[in-house]
Structures are given as C-alpha cells and as structure tokens.
Short mmCIF file of C-alpha atoms in Angstrom, two decimals:
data_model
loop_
_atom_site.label_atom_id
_atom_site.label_comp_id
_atom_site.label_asym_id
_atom_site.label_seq_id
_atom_site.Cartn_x
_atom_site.Cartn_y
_atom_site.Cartn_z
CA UNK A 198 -44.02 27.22 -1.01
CA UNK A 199 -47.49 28.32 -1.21
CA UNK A 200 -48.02 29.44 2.13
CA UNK A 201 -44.80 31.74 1.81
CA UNK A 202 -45.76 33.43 -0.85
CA UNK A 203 -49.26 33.65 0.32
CA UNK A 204 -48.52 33.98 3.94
CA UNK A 205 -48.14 37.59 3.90
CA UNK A 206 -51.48 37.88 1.77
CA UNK A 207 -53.24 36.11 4.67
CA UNK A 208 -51.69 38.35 7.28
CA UNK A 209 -52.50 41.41 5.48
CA UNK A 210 -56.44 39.93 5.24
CA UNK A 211 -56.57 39.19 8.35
CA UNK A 212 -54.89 43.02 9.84
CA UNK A 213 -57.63 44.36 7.00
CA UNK A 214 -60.67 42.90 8.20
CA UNK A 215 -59.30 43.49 12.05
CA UNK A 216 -58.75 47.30 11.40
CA UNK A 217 -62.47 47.29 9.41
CA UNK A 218 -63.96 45.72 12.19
CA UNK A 219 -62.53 48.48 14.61
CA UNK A 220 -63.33 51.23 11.97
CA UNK A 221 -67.09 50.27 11.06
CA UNK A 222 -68.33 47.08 13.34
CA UNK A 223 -69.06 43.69 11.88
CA UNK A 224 -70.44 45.20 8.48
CA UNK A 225 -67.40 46.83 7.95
CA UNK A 226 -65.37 43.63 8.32
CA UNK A 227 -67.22 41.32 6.03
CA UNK A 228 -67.42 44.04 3.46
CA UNK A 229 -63.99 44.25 3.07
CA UNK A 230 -64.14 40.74 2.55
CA UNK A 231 -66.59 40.81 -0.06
CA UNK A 232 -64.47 43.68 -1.95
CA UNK A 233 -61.34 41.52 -1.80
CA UNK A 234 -63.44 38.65 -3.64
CA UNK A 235 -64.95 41.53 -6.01
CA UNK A 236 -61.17 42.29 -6.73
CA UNK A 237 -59.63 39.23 -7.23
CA UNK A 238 -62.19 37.95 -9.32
CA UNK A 239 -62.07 41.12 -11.98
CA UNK A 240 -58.38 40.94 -11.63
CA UNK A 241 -57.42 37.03 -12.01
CA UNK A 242 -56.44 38.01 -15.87
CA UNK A 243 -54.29 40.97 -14.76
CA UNK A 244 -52.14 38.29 -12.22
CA UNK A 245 -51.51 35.95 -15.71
CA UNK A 246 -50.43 38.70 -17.61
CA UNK A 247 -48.36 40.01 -15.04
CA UNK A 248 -46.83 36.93 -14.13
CA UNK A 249 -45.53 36.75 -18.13
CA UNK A 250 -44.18 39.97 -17.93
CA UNK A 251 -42.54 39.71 -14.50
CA UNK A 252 -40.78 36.36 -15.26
CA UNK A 253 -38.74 38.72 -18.20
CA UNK A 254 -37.44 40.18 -14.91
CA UNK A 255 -34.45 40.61 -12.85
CA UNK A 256 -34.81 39.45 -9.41
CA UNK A 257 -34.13 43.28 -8.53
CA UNK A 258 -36.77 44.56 -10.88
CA UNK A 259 -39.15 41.61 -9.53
CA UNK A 260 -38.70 42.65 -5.89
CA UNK A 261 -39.26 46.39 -7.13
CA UNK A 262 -42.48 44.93 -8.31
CA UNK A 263 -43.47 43.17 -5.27
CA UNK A 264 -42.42 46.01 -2.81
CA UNK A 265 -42.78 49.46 -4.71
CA UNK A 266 -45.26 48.21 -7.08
CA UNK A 267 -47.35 46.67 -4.33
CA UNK A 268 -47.57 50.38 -2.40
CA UNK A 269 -48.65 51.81 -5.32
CA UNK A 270 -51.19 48.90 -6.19
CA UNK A 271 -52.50 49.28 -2.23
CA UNK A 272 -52.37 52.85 -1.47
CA UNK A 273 -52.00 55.02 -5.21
CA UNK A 274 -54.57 53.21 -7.17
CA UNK A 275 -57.26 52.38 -4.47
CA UNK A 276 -57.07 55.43 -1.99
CA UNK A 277 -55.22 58.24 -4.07
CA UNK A 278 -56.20 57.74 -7.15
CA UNK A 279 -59.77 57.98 -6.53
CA UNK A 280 -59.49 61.18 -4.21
CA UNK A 281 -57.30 62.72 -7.47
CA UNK A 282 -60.04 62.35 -9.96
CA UNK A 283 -62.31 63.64 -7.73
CA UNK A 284 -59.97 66.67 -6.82
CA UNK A 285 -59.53 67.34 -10.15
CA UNK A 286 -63.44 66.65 -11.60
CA UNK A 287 -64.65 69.18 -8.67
CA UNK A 288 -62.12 71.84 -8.20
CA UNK A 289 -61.63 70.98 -4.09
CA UNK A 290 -58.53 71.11 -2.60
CA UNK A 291 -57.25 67.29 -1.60
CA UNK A 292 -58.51 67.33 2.27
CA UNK A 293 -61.94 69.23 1.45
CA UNK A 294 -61.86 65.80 -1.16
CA UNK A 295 -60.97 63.64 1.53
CA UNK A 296 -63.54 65.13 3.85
CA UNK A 297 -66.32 65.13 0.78
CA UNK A 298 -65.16 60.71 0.49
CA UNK A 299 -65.59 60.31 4.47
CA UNK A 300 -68.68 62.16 4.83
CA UNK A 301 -71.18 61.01 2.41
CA UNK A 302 -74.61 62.19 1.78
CA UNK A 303 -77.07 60.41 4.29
CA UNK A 304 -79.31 57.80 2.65
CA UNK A 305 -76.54 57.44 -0.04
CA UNK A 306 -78.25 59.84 -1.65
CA UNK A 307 -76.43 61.85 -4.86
CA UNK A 308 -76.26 64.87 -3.68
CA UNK A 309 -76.06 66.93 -0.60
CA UNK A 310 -79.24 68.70 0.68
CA UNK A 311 -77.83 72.12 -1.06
CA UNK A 312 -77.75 70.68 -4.40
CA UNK A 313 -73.78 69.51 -4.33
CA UNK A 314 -72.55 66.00 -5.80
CA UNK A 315 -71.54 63.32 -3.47
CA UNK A 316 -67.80 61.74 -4.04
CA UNK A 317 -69.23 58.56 -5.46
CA UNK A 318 -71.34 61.13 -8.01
CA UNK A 319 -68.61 63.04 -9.01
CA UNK A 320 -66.34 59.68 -9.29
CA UNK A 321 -68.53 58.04 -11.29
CA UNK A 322 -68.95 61.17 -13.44
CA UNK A 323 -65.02 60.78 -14.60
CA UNK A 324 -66.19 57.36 -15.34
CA UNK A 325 -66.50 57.98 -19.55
CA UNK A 326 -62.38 59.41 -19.90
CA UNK A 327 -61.20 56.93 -17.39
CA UNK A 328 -63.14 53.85 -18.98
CA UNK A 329 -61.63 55.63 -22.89
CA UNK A 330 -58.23 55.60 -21.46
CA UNK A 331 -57.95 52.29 -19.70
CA UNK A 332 -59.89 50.32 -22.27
CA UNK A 333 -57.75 51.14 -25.56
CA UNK A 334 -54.78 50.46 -23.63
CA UNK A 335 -55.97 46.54 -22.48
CA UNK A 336 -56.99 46.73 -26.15
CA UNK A 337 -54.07 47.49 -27.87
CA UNK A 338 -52.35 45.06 -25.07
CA UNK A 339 -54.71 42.61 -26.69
CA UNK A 340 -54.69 43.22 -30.48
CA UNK A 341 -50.55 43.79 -29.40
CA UNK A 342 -50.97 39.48 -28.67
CA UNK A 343 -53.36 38.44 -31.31
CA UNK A 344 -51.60 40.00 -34.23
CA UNK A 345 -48.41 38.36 -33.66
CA UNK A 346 -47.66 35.20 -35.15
CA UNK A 347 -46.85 32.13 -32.95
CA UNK A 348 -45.80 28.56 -32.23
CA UNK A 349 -48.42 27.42 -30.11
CA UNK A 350 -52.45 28.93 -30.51
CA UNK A 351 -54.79 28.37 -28.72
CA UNK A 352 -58.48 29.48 -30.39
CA UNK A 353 -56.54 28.41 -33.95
CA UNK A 354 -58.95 29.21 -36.02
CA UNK A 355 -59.05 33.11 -34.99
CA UNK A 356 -55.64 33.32 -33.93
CA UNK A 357 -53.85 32.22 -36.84
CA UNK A 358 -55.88 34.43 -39.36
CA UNK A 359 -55.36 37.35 -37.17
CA UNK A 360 -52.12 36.46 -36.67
CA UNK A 361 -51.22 36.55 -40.65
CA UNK A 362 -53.27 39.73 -40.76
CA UNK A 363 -51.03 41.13 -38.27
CA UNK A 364 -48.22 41.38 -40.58
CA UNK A 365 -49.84 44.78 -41.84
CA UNK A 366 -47.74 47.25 -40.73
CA UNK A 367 -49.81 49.16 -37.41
CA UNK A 368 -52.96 47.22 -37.94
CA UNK A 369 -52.95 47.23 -34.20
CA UNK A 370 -53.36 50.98 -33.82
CA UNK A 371 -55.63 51.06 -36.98
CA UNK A 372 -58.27 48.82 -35.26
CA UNK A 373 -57.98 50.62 -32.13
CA UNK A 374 -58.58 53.86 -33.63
CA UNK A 375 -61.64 52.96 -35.39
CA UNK A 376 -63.02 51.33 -32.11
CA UNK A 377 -62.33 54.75 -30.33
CA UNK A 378 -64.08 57.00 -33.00
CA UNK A 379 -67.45 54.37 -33.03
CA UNK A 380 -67.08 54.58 -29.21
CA UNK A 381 -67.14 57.99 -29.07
CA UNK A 382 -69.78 58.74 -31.60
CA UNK A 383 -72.42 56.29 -30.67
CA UNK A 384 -71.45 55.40 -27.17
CA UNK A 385 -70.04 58.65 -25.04
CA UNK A 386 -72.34 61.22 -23.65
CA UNK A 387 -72.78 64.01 -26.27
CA UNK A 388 -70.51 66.60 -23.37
CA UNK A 389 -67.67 63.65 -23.28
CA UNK A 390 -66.82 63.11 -26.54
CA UNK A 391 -63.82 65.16 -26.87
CA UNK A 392 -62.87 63.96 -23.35
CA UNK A 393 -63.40 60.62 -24.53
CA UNK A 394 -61.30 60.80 -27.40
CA UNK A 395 -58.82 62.65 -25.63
CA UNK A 396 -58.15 59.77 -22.80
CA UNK A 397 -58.75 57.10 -25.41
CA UNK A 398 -55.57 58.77 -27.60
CA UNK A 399 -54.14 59.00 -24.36
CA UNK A 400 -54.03 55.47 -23.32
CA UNK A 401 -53.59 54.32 -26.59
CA UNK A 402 -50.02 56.53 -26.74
CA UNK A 403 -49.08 55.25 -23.08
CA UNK A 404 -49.38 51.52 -23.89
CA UNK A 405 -47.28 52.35 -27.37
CA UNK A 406 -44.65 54.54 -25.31
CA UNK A 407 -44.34 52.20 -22.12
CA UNK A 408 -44.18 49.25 -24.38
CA UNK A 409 -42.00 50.11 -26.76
CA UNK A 410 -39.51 51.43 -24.40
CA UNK A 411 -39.80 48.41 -22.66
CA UNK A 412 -39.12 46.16 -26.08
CA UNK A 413 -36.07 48.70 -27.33
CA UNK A 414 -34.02 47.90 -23.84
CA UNK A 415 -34.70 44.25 -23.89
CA UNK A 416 -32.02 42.54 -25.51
CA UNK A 417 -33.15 39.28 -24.47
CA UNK A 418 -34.68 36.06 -26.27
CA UNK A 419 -38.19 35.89 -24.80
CA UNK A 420 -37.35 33.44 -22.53
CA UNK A 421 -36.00 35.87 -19.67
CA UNK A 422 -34.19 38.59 -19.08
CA UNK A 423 -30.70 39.07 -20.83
CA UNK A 424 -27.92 39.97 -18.65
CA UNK A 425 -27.38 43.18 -20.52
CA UNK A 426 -30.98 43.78 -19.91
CA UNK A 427 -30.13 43.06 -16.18
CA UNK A 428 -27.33 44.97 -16.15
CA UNK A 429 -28.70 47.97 -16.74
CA UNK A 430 -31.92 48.17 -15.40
CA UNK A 431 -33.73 49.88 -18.16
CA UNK A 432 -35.67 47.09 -19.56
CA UNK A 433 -36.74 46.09 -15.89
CA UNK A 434 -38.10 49.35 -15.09
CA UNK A 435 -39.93 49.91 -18.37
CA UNK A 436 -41.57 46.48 -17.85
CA UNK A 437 -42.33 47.68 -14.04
CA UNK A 438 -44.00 51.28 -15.45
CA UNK A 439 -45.66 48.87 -18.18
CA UNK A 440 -46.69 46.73 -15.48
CA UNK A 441 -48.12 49.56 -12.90
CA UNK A 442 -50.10 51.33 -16.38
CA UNK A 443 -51.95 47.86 -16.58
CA UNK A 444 -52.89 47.57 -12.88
CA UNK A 445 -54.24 50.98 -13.49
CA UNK A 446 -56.28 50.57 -16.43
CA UNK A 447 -57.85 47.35 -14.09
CA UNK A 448 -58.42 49.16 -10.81
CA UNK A 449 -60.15 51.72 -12.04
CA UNK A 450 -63.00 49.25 -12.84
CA UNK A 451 -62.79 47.94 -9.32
CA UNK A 452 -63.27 51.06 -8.15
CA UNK A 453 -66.33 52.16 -9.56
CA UNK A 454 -68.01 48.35 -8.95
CA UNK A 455 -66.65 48.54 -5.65
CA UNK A 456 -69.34 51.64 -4.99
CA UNK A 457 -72.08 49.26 -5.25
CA UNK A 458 -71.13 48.13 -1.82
CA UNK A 459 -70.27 51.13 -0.14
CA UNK A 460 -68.71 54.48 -0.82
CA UNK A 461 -66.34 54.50 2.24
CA UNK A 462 -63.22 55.20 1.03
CA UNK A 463 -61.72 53.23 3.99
CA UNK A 464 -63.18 50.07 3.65
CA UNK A 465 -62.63 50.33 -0.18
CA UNK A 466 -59.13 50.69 0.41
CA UNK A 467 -58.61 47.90 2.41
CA UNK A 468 -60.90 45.26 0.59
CA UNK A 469 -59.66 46.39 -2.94
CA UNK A 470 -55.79 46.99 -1.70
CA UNK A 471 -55.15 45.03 1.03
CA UNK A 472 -56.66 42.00 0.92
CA UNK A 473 -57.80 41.85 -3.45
CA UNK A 474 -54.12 43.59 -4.55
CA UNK A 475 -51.78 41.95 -2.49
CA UNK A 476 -53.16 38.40 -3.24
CA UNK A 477 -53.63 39.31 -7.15
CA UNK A 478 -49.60 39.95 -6.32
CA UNK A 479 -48.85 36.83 -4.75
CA UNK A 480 -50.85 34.91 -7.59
CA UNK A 481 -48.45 36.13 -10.12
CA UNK A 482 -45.69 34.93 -7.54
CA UNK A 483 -47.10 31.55 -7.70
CA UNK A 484 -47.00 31.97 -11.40
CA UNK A 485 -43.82 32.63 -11.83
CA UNK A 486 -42.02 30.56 -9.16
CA UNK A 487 -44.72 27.31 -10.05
CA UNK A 488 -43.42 27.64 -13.48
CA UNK A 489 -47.36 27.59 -14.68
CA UNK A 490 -47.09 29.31 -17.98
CA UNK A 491 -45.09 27.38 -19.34
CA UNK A 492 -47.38 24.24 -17.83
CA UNK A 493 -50.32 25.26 -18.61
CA UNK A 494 -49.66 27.07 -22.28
CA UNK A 495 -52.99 28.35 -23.23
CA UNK A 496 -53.32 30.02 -19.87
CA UNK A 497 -51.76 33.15 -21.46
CA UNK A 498 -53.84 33.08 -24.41
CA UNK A 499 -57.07 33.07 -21.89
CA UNK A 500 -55.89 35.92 -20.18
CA UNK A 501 -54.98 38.23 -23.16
CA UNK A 502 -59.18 37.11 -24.84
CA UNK A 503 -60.20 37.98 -20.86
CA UNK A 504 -58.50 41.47 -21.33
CA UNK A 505 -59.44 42.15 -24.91
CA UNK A 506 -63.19 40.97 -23.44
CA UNK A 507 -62.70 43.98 -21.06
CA UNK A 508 -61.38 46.39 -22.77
CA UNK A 509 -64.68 46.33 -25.02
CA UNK A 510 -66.64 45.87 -21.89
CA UNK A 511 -64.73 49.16 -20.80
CA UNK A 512 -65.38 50.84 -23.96
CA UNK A 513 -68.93 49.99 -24.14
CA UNK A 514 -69.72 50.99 -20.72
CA UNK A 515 -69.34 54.33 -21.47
CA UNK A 516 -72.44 54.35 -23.00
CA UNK A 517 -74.67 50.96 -21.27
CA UNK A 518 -74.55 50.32 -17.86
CA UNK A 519 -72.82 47.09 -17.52
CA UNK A 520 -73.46 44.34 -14.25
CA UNK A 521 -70.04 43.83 -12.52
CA UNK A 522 -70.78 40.14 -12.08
CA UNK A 523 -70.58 39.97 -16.29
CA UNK A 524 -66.87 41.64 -16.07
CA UNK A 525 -65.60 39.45 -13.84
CA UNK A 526 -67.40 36.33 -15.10
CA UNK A 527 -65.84 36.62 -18.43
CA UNK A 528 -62.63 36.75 -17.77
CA UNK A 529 -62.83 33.57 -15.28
CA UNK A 530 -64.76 31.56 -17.96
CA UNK A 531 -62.02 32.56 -20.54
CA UNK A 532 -59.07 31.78 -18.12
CA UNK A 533 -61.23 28.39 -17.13
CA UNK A 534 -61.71 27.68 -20.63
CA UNK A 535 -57.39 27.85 -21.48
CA UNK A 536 -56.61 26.16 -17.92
CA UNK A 537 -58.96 23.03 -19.45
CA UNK A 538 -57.19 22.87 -22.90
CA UNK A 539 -54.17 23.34 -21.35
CA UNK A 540 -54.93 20.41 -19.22
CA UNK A 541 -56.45 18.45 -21.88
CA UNK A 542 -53.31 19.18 -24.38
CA UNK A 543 -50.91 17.97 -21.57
CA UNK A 544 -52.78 14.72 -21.08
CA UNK A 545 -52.43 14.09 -24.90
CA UNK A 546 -48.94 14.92 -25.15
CA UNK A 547 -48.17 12.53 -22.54
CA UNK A 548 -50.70 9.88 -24.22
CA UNK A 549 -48.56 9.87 -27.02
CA UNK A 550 -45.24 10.48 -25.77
#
C-alpha cells in the first residue's frame, strides 16, 4: 500500500532531480532535493488538514483532487503564481517576467546594474499583501476549529474555554479582524497598509465564502460524504476550491523561503512542485486510506495549533524577518506533540479496556 501511493512520488523525485541535473549540473540536482525537504517540512500540517477534508469526499471529487488539484499544486502555485505577482507588482508583460526569473542579476545582487529590481526583489516586495491574505485565512481556518465545541480535545484546558466562548455569534471574524488592524498598524510598512488590509479582508472573505459554500451543500453527518452530497457534486467541488485556497495560502511561504537557496525559477519548481507537492499529496493519501485520523485523534488538533502557529507567523512577518527553520519547526513539534498523546491515549484505552 505504501509504495503505491508513494510510488509515483518517488518517480516524480527521481525525473525532478534527473531533469535538474541536466538543467544546472550536480548543484542543481541536490538543490531540488533540499527544496523538496524545505517543502514538506512547512507543509506536513497542510497534508493533515487536507486529508480531513478529502476523506468528506467522493471518490470522483478525491481523484479531482489528486489529478487537477495536483497540476495546480505543481505548476499554478510554484511556477505561475510567482511569475503573476511579479507581472502584476512590475507592470512586464508575462515572457519579459519569465525572462526577468531566468536571468537574474549576477552576484544575486538586487538589482540590475541600471538601477532595476531583480524577480526575487520584486517577489519578495508583494511579500506584506500576500503574507495579509494567506495568514487570516489559516487563521480564521484555525479560530473556525478552536471555537467549536467537541467530543474529544486535545490541549483541554484552552480548547474547552475557547470552545464555550465560541458560542458568541462571529467571534471568529471578530478576533480576526482585530488581529488584522494591530497587524497593519504596528507591523506593515507605512506604504502597505491599505494593501495589507485590503488582502487581509480579502482572505478573510475567501475562507468565509469557500467554506461556507462548502458547509451549505454538504448534507452529510461529518463522518463522510452523503450521497446527496455525492450526487451532485457541489459539496465536492467547494471542498476541492476550499482545499486549493489552503495550498495557496501555504505555498506562498515556500516560495519566498525557497529564495534563500536560489532564485531559479526552474529548480524552484521542481523541488517545491515536484518532488515537496506531490509527496505532501500522497501523505494525505496515506491519511485517508491508513484510516490515521481517526487512529491517531489528536493528530488533527496538532495540525489546526500548527496552522493557527503560522498564520501569526505569517502575520507577523510582515513586519520581522522570520528564520524559515522556526516555521517549519513549529508545526512538526505541534504535529509531534498530538501524534505522542495520541499514542499515549491509545495505549491507555487499551490498558483499561
């Protein structure tokens, strides 16, 4: 079982670091390596919550996921989308921006010698709206978790208060709101506030939207899809839109840590997309088909902490410069941390039983 679902993972790798080594040498190969790693790790929490999203799904809308959703993953969110911000940040047409990613400054310098930004400048320049936009929306996915009452808990004695004051009608969007104004105000750049509040609005109205279309068409129980839900293919494809929105608001991060290493558009592509995306997609596979969140029950609970974690890490790195070793460290020790109770509760359960 595991090496079909990871078996075309591990083909992919392999074609990735092939076709890196033919594009850029040795270096090339081993730092597409190093970027799958780099987007795995930041992205282990985004495979959990996927996985309890997809397993709501019809087989149909699951293979959508895993064949639509993974071309969009690969080739939208880690080439594209990229080349589109800068396109739009500095007014080039889409091949002068493909020429501007392909033909850096030398040195990795900044700028050109006539005073013009480099890609990576002008990409890390949209940095501020794209951070705004992505981090309220893993934030109201978080507060969306925490501020609903249920049966099992895993950090009790924060979830359960939350979880009562949750029963105030929008408290979700009221906390997010004030976070965005305080970010705004004391963390964007005095020329991004408006921008910042703008995207933050932004992804704050996409994760209501997505979501709640997503919750109106499922007719289901929460344990899986209903077959009127199945039928008709609306609640699949809001949960596959809900689900491509929240590989969005992670990639972006990717992206910009991803520059540390190199500013090749190429090689990010294929160590973010092809080798880091696809397996983050076959991890949620094994999820779902291993039955593990319903094994392991805090696991779930880890991953939503590890997102609300980054969303303020993506809020507050508007502002501070933040090491990409912290981001992806947190969410593994949170996910760590549930997979341990989870293990621990299992052993009691059977102690007793």
């Amino acid at each position: 079982m595991v090496l079909r679902i990871f078996g075309m993972s591990i083909v992919f790798t392999v074609l990735a670091v092939v076709v890196g080594f033919v594009y850029g040498g040795p270096q090339a190969a081993v730092l597409v390596l190093i970027l799958g790693v780099l987007e795995i790790s930041l992205s282990f929490d985004n495979a959990v919550i996927n996985a309890t999203v997809l397993q709501r799904m019809s087989d149909f809308w699951q293979k959508i996921f895993l064949t639509v959703g993974v071309l969009i993953a690969v080739f939208g969110m880690r080439l594209v989308f990229p080349l589109v911000i800068v396109w739009a940040a500095s007014g080039l047409g889409p091949v002068a921006a493909l020429d501007l990613a392909l033909n850096p400054p030398a040195d990795g310098a900044a700028t050109f010698p006539d005073g013009s930004p480099s890609y990576e400048t002008l990409l890390t320049d949209a940095h501020p709206q794209i951070a705004a936009f992505g981090g309220m929306f893993l934030l109201m996915l978080f507060l969306g978790f925490v501020f609903e009452e249920r049966d099992i808990t895993w950090l009790s004695f924060v979830e359960k208060p939350l979880a009562k004051a949750g029963k105030l009608d929008m408290l979700a969007v009221v906390v997010a709101g004030i976070a965005l104004v305080l970010t705004a105000e004391f963390l964007a750049p005095e020329d991004k506030v408006s921008t910042v509040m703008v995207a933050g609005v932004l992804g704050m109205v996409t994760y209501i939207a997505v979501n709640g279309l997503g919750e109106f068409f499922d007719t289901g129980d929460g344990d899986g899809p209903s077959e009127l839900a199945k039928a008709t293919g609306k609640a699949g494809f809001f949960l596959f839109l809900y689900l491509e929105v929240l590989d969005a608001s992670f990639s972006f991060d990717g992206v910009i840590g991803a520059f540390a290493i190199t500013a090749d558009p190429i090689i990010i592509a294929l160590g973010l997309g092809f080798v880091g995306a696809l397996f983050v997609r076959s991890l949620t596979v094994y999820l779902v088909r291993k039955g593990t969140l319903s094994e392991y029950v805090y696991l779930e609970h880890g991953a939503h902490w590890a997102i609300g974690a980054l969303s303020v890490i993506l809020l507050v790195s508007i502002g501070v410069e933040i090491n990409d070793i912290i981001t992806g460290l947190v969410g593994v020790v949170l996910i760590g941390l549930s997979l341990m109770s989870s293990v621990r509760r299992n052993r009691t359960l059977a102690a007793t039983s």
